[in-house]
Coordinates of C-alpha atoms in Angstrom, one line a residue:
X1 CA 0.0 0.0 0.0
X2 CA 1.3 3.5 -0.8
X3 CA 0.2 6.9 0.8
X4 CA 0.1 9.5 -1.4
X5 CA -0.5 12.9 -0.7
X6 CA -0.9 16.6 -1.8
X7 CA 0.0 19.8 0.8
X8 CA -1.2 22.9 0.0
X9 CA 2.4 24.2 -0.9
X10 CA 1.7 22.7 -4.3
X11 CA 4.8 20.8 -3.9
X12 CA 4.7 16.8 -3.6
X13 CA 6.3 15.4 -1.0
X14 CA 6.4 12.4 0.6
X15 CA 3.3 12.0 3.2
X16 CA 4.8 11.9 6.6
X17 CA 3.3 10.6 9.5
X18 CA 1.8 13.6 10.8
X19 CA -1.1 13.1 8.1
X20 CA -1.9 9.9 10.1
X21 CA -1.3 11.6 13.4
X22 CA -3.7 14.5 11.7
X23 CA -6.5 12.2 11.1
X24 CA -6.0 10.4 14.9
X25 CA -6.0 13.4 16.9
X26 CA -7.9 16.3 18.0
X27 CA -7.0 18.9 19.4
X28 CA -7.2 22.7 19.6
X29 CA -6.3 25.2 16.3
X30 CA -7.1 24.4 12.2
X31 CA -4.2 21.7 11.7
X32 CA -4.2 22.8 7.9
X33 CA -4.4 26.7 8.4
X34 CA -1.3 26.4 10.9
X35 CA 0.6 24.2 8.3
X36 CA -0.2 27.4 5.8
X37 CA 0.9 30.0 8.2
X38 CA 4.2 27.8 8.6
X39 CA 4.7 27.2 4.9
X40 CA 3.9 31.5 4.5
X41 CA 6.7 32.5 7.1
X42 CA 3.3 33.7 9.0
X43 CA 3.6 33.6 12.7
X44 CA 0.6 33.6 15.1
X45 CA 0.8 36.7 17.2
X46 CA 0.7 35.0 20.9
X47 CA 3.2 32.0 19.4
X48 CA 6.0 34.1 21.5
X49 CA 4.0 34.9 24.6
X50 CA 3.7 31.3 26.1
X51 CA 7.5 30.6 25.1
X52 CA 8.8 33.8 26.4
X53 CA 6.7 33.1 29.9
X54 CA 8.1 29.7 29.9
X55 CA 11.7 31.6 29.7
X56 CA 11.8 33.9 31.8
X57 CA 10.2 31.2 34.8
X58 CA 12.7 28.8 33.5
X59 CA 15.5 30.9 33.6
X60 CA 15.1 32.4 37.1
X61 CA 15.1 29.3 38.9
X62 CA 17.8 27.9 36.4
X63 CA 20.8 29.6 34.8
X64 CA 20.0 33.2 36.9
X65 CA 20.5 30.9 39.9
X66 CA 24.3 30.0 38.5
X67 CA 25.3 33.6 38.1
X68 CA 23.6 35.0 41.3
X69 CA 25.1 31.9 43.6
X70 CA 28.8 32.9 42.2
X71 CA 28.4 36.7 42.6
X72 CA 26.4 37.0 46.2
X73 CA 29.8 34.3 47.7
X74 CA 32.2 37.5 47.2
X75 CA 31.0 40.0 49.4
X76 CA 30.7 38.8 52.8
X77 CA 34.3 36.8 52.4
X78 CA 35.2 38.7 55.4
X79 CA 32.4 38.0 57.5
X80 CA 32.5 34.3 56.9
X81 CA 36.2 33.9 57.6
X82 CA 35.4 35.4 60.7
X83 CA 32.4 33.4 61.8
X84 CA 34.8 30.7 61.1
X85 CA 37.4 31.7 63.5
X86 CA 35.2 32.2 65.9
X87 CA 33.3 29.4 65.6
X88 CA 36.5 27.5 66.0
X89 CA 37.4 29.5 68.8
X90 CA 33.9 28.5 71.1
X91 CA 34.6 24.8 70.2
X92 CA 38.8 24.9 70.7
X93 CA 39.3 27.6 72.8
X94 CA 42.2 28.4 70.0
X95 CA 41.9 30.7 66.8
X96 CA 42.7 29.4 63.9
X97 CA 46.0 30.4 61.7
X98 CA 45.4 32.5 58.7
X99 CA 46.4 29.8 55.9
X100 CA 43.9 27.6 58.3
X101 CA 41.4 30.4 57.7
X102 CA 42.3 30.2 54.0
X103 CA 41.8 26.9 53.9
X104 CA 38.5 26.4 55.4
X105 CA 36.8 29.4 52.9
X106 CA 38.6 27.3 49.7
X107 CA 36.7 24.4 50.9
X108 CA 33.2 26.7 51.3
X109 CA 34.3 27.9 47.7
X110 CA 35.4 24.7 45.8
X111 CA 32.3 22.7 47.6
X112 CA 30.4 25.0 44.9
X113 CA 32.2 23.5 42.0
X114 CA 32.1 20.0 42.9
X115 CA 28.2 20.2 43.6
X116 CA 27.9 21.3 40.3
X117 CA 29.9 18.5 39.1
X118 CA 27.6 16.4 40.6
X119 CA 24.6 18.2 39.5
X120 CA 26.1 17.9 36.2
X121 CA 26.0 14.4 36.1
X122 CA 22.9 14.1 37.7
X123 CA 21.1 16.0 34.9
X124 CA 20.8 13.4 32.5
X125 CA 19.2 10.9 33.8
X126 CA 17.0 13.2 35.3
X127 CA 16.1 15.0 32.3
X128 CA 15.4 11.4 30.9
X129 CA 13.3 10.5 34.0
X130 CA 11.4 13.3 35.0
X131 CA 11.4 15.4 31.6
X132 CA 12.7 18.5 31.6
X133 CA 10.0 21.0 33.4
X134 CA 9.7 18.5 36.3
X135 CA 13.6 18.2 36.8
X136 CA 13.8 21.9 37.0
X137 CA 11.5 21.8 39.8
X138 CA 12.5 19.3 41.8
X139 CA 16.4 21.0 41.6
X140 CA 15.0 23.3 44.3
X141 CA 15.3 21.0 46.8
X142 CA 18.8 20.8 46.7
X143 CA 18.5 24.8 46.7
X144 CA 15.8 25.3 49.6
X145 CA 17.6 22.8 51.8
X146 CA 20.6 24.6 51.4
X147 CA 19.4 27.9 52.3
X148 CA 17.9 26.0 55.7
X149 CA 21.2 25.1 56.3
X150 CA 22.5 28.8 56.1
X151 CA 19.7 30.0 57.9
X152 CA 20.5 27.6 60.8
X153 CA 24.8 28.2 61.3
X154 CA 25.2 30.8 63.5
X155 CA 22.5 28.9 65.7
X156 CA 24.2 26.0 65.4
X157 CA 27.6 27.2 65.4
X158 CA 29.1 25.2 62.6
X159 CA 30.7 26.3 59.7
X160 CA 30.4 23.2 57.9
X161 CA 26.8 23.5 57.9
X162 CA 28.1 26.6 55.4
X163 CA 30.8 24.0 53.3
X164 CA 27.2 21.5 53.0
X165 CA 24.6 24.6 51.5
X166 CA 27.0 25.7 49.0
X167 CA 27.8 22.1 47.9
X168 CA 23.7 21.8 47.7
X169 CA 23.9 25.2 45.5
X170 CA 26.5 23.9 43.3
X171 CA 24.3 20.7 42.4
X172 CA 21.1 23.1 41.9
X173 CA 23.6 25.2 39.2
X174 CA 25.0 21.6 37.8
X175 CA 21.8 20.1 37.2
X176 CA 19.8 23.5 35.9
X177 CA 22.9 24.5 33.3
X178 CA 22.3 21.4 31.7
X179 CA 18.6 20.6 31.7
X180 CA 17.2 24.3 31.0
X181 CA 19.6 24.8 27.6
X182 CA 18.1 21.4 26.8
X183 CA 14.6 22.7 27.5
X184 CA 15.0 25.8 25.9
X185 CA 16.4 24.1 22.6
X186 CA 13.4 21.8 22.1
X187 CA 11.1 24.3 23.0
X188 CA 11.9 26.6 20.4
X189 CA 10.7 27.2 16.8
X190 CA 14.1 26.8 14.8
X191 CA 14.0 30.6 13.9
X192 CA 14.0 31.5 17.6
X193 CA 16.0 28.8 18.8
X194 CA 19.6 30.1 18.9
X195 CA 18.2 33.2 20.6
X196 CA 15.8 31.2 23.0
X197 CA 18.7 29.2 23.9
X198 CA 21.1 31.8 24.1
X199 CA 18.6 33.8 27.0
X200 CA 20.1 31.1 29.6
X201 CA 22.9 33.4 29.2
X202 CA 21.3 36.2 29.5
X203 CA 20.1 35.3 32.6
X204 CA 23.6 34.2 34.4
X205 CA 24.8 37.7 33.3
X206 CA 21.2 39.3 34.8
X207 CA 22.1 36.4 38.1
X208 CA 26.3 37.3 38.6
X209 CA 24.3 41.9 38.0
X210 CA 22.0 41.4 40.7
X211 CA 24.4 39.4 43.0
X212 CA 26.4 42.1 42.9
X213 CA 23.9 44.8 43.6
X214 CA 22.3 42.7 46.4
X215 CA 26.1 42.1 48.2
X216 CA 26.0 46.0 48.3
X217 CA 27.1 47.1 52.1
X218 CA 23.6 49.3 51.5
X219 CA 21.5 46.3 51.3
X220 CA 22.4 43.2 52.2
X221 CA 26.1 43.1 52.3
X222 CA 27.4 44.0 55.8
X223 CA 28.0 42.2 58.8
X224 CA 24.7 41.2 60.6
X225 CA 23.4 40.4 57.3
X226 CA 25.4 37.7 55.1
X227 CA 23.0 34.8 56.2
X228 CA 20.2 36.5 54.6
X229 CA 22.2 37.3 51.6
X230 CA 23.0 33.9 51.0
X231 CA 19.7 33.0 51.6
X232 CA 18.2 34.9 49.3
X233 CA 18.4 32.5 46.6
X234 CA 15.6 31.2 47.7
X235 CA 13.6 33.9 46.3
X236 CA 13.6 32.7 42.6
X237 CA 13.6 29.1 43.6
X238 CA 10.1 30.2 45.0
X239 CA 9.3 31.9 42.1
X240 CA 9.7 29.2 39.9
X241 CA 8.0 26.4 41.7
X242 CA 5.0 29.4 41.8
X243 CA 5.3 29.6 37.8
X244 CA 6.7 26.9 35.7
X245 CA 4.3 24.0 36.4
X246 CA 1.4 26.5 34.4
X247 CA 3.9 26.0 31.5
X248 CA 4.1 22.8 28.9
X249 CA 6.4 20.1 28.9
X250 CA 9.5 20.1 26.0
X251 CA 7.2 19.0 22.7
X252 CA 10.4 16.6 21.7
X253 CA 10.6 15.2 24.9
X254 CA 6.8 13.8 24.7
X255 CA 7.0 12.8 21.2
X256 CA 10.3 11.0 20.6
X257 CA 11.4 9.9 24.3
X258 CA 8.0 9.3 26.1
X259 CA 6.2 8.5 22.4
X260 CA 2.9 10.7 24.1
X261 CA 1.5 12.6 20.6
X262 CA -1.2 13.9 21.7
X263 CA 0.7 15.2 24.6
X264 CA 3.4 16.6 22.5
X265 CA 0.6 18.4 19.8
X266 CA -1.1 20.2 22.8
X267 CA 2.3 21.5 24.3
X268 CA 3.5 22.8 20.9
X269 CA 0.0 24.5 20.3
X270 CA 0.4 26.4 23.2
X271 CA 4.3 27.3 22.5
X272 CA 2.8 28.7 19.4
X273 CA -0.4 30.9 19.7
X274 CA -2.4 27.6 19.6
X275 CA -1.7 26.6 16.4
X276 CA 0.2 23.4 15.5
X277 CA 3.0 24.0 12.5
X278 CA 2.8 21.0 10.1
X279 CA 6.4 21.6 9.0
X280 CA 7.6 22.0 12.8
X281 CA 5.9 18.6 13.7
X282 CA 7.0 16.7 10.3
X283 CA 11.1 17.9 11.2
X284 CA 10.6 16.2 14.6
X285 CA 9.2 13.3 13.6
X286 CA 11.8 13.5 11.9
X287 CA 14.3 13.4 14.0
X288 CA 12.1 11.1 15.9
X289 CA 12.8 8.6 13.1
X290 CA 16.5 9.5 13.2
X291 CA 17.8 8.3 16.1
X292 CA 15.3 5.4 16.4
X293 CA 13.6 6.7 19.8
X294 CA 10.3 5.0 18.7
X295 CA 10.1 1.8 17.5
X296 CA 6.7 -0.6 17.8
X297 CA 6.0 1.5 20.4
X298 CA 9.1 1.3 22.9
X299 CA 11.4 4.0 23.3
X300 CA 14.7 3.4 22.3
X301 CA 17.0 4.0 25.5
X302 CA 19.1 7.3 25.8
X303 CA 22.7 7.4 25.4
X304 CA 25.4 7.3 28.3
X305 CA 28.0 9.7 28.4
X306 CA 30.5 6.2 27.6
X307 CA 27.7 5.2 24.9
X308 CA 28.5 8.6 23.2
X309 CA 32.3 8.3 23.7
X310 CA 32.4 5.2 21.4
X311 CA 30.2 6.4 19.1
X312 CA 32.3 7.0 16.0
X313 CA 30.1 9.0 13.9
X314 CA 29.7 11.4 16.9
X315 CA 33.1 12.0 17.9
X316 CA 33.2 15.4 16.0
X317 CA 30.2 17.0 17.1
X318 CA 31.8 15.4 20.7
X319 CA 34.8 17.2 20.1
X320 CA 33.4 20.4 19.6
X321 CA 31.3 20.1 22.8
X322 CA 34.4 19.1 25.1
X323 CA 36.3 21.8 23.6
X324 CA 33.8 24.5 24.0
X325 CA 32.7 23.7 27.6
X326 CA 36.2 23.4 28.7
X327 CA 37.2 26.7 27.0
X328 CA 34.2 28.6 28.6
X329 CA 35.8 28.5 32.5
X330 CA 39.5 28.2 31.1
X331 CA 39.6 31.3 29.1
X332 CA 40.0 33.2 32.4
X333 CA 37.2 35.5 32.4
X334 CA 36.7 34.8 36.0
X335 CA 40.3 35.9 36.7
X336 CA 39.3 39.3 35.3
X337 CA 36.8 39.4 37.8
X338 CA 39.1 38.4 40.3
X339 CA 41.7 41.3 39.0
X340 CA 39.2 43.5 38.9
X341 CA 39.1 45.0 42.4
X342 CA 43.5 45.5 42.1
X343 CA 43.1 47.1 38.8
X344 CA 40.5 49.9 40.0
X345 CA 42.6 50.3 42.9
X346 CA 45.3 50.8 41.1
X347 CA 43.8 53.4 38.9
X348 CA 43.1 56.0 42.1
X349 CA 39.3 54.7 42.9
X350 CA 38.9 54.8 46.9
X351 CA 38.5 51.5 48.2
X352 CA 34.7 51.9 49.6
X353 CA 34.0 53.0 46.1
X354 CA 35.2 49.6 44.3
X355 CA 32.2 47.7 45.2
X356 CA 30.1 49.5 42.7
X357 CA 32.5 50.1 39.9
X358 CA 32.6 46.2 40.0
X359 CA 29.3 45.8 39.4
X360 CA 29.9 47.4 36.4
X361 CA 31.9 44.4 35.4
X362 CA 29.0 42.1 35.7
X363 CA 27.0 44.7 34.0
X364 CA 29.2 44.7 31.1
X365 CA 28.6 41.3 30.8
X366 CA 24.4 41.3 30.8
X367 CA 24.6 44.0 28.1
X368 CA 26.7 42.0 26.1
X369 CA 24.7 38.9 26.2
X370 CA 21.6 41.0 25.7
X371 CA 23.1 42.4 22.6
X372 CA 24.3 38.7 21.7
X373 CA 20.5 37.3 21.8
X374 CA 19.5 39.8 19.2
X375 CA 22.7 39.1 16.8
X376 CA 22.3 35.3 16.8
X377 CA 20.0 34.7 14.6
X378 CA 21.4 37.5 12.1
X379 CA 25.3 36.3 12.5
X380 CA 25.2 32.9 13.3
X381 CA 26.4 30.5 16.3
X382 CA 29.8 30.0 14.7
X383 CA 30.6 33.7 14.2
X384 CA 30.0 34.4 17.4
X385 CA 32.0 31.9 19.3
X386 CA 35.0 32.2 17.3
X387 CA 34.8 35.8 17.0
X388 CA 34.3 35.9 21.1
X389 CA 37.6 34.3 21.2
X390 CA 39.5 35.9 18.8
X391 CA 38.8 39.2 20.6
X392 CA 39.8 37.7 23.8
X393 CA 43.1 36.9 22.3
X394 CA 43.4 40.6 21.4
X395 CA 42.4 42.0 24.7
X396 CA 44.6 39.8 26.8
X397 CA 48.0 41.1 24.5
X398 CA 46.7 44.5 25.1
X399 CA 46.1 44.0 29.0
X400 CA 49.5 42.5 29.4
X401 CA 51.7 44.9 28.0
X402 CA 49.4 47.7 30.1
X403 CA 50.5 45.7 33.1
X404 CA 53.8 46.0 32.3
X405 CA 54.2 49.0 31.6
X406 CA 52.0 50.1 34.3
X407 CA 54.7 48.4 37.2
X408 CA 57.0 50.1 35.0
X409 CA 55.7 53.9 36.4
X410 CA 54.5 54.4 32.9
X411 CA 51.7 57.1 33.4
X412 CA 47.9 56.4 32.2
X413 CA 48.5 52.6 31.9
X414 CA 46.2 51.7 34.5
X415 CA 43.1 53.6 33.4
X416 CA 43.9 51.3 29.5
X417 CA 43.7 48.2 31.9
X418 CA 40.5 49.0 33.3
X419 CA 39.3 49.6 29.6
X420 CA 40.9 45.9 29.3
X421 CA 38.6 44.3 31.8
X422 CA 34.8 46.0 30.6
X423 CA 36.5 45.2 26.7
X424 CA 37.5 41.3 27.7
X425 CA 34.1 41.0 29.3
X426 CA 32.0 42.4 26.6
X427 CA 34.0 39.7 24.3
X428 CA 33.1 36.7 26.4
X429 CA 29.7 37.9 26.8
X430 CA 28.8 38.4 23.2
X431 CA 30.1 35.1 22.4
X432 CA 31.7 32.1 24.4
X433 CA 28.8 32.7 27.4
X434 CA 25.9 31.7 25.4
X435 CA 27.2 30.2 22.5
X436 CA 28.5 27.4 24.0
X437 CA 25.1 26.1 26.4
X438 CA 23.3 25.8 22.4
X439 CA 25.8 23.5 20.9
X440 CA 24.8 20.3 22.2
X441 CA 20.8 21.0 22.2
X442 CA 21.3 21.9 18.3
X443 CA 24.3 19.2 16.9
X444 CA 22.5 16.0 19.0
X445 CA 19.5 14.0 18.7
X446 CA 17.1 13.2 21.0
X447 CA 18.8 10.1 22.3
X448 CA 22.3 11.6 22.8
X449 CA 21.6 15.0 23.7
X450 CA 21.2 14.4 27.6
X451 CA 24.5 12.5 27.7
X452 CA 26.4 15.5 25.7
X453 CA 25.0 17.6 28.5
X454 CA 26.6 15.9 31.0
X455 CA 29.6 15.3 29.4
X456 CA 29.5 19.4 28.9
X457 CA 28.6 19.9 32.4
X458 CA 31.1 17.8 34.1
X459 CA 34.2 19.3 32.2
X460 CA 32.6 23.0 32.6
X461 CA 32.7 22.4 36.2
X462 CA 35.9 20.6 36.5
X463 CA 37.3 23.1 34.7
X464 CA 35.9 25.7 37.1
X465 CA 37.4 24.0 40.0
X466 CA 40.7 23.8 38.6
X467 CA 40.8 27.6 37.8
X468 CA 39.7 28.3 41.3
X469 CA 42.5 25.8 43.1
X470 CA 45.2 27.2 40.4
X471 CA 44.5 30.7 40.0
X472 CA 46.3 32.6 42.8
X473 CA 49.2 30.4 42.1
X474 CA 49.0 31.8 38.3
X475 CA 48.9 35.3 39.7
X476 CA 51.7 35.2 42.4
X477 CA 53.9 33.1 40.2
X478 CA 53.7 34.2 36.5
X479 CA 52.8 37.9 38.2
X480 CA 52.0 40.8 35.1
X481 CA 52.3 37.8 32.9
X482 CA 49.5 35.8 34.3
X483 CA 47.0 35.8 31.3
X484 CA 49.3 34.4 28.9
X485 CA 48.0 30.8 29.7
X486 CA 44.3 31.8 29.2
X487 CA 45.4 33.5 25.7
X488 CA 46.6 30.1 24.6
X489 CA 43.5 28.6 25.7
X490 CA 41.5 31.5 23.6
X491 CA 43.8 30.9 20.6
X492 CA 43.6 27.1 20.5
X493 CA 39.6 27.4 21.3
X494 CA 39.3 29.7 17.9
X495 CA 41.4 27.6 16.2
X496 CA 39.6 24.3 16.7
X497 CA 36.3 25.5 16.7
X498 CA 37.1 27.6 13.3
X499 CA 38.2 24.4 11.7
X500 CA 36.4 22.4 13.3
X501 CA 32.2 23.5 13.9
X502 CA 30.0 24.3 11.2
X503 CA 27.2 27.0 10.8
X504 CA 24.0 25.7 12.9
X505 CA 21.8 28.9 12.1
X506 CA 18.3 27.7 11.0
X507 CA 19.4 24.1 10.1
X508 CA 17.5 21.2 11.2
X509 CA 19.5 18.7 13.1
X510 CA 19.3 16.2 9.5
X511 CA 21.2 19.1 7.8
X512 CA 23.6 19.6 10.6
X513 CA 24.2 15.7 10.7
X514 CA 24.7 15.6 6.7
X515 CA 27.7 19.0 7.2
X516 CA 29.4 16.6 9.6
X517 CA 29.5 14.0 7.3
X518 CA 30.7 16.4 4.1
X519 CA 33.9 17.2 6.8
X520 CA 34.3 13.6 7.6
X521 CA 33.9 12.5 3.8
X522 CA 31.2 10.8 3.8
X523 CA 28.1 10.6 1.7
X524 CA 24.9 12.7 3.0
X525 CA 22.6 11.5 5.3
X526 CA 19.5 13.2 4.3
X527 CA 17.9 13.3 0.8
X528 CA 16.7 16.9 1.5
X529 CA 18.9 19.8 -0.3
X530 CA 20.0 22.3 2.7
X531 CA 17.7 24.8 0.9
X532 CA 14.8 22.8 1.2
X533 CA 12.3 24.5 3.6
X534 CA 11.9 22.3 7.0
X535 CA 9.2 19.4 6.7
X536 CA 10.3 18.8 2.7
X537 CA 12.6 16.1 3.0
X538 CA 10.6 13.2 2.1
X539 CA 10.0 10.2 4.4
X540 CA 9.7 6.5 4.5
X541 CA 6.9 6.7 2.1
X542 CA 6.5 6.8 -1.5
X543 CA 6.7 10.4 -3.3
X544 CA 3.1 10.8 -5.1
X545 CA 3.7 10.9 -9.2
X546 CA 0.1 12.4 -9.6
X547 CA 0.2 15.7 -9.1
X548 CA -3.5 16.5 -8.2
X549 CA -3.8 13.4 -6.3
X550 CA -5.2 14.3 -2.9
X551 CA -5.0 11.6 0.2
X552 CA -6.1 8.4 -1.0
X553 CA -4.5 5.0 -1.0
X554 CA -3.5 2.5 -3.8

């Protein structure tokens, strides 16, 4: 028996099996008006309503979390070292050395990173578990028993108590910088996708902003206060758990790994203004049929990280990914942050005054990635990454002859530093920040995609918890000359990626699968020409020869 059958493009194409799907369910919006409005370019006026709700309650109780968790830490360092000593002190009757001291506040610091770690390899199975939505709510545990635990010290007089929360933080941030880019990239029409994706950015540069402005000794900042301030990441934990569940599930998620259609057509209808694009809904049933996830029925089980190590035919789009995420905490952006405060100083601001020319630094940095999610979709993915670096490269040459010069007496050096840090910023913002969380969400299927995140995630993290164990050995050892090893980590991360990733903008993942194969050699994957609007590639069945046939079986 062949299926033959005539869209309204006037185009014959191979019936996919969305006309069964068409036939089998119902639900709400004119299936063959939305397939017109998608064939037109047309876009339903409340399509980006629901999706940019679902962000922004995302986002706040995901990647904000990351970037307010790492900024709020910095401002009552003081105060914490000293409730350590004295805490020590009631128990001992003995302070506690200075490199003690030192000690205890790297372990409250490096507990961050190796929750996230964890987190980070928590986050795929959950995201295969739970979906994506629920995952993202259940990681407030790990938050909101944290912030009990913060709450609760000074009564309790421990520190460690302190060392536990921030390791409970750090999982929260490891599981929601995986799962929400994931969520976000299968949520999203592919001509919003890269800039959908790219918000998660936007909000860690929005998270590290606010940290900053909340650590103010104004607000919550000073002494009798630092509990509350750690504490008061609880807020958009709250705020999510209030909002998200209103919001639908990831539409790939229900189709290809839970194999629920009609659950998947009702959560795309409302993602886009109630109306269900044929051509949206053919590509993922494409990519449904692509990496096998639904066979008589059974879902095909997801990749391991290992699984996706010995997978030959991914080992590029691997690549890329390991690169990337290990480039994006190497590249030493937060060592500008950390040489931020001894540049300003240096160039005659008062020390009471530093506080808020710093949070200029993490304002640089939410500007930037603003200006980055309206570029994306104009420039491209790989433009931006590369191009991140590349100015990196620049700026870091630049900042280390002003250092040198500068311990040289040589006058107005310092104030071309401090251009050096907002410039360096800027570049990592407008590239390397977001453009790294989208690559794994856009160059893996269905199957593979949570492993790639953990495999991201887990050398993101390790990564960050190298810099932070390494970094004050880099500055007192290599002194003025202390970015030279993140410019070769800038340089080599252009270099790769440049020869290495191709252009993702506005290509399904079956064109993005068939560009890897035309660098590996290989023949295409996909019948479908790259110009090809999405949902004309044809499938399984037979291309109708009569023209003005309409649905009707031989």
């Amino acid at each position: 028996m062949v299926i033959k059958c005539k869209h309204k493009t006037g185009k014959n194409i191979g019936c996919s099996p969305f006309c069964n799907l068409n036939n089998k369910i119902s639900f709400s919006g004119d299936m063959s008006s939305s397939g017109n409005e998608a064939e037109e370019g047309s876009r339903p006026a409340g399509s980006t309503r629901t999706l940019a709700l679902t962000v922004c309650s995302a986002a706040i109780g995901g990647t904000f979390q990351y970037g307010y968790n790492i900024s709020i830490i910095n401002a009552p360092t003081s105060y914490i070292q000293s409730f350590i000593n004295d805490t020590y002190m009631d128990r001992w009757e003995t302070p506690l050395d200075i490199p003690q001291v030192t000690l205890v506040w790297t372990l409250i610091v490096s507990a961050f990173s190796l929750g996230g770690l964890l987190g980070a390899l928590l986050a795929g199975p959950m995201a295969v578990r739970f979906g994506r939505k629920l995952s993202l709510l259940l990681n407030n545990s790990f938050l909101l028993v944290g912030a009990v635990f913060v709450l609760t010290c000074k009564v309790a007089r421990s520190f460690e108590m302190i060392i536990l929360a921030r390791f409970l933080v750090g999982i929260n941030c490891g599981v929601s910088m995986n799962i929400q880019p994931m969520y976000f990239g299968e949520s999203a029409p592919i001509h919003l996708r890269g800039a959908v994706a790219f918000s998660s950015a936007v909000f860690t540069a929005f998270g590290i902003f606010m940290g900053q402005v909340v650590g103010l000794t104004e607000l919550l900042g000073s002494e009798p206060l630092w509990p509350y301030l750690l504490v008061s990441n609880a807020l958009p934990a709250f705020i999510q758990l209030a909002t998200l569940p209103w919001f639908p599930e990831s539409p790939r998620y229900l189709l290809i790994d839970r194999g629920d259609k009609e659950a998947c057509v009702r959560a795309l209808g409302r993602l886009r203004g109630g109306k269900v694009p044929v051509l949206e809904m053919e590509e993922m049933l494409q990519e449904q049929q692509m990496s096998a996830a639904l066979k008589s029925g059974l879902s095909a089980p997801a990749k391991t990280p290992w699984s996706l190590f010995k997978d030959r035919d991914l080992r590029a789009q691997l690549g890329i990914v390991m690169t990337a995420s290990s480039a994006m905490m190497l590249c030493g952006n937060d060592s500008i942050y950390f040489y931020a405060s001894y540049i300003f100083l240096e160039a005659g601001i008062p020390p009471e005054k530093i506080q808020y020319i710093t949070i200029g630094t993490g304002a640089s940095e939410f500007i930037a990635s603003i200006l980055s999610n309206l570029l994306i979709e104009r420039v491209g993915r790989r433009f931006l990454l590369i191009g991140g670096y590349s100015l990196m490269v620049c700026w870091i040459v630049v900042f280390t002859v002003a250092l040198t010069l500068q311990s040289q007496g040589v006058a107005g050096m310092q104030y071309l530093s401090m251009a050096c840090v907002f410039a360096y910023i800027l570049s990592f913002g407008l590239g390397p920040a977001g453009v790294t969380g989208i690559l794994p969400a856009e160059i893996f299927d269905q199957t593979s995609r949570p492993a790639a995140y953990m495999v991201a995630g887990s050398l993101m993290w390790l990564s960050l918890f190298l810099m932070g164990m390494l970094l004050p050995f880099i500055v007192n050892g290599l002194g003025n000359y202390c970015f030279l090893p993140f410019l070769v980590v800038c340089l080599v991360s252009a270099v790769v990626l440049g020869l290495t990733m191709p252009e993702t903008k506005g290509k399904t993942l079956a064109q993005i699968t068939a560009e890897f194969d035309r660098k590996k050699g290989k023949a295409m994957r996909v019948d479908e020409p790259e110009q090809h609007p999405l949902g004309e590639a044809s499938s399984n069945n037979t291309l109708a020869d009569n023209p003005e046939s309409d649905h009707k079986t031989d």
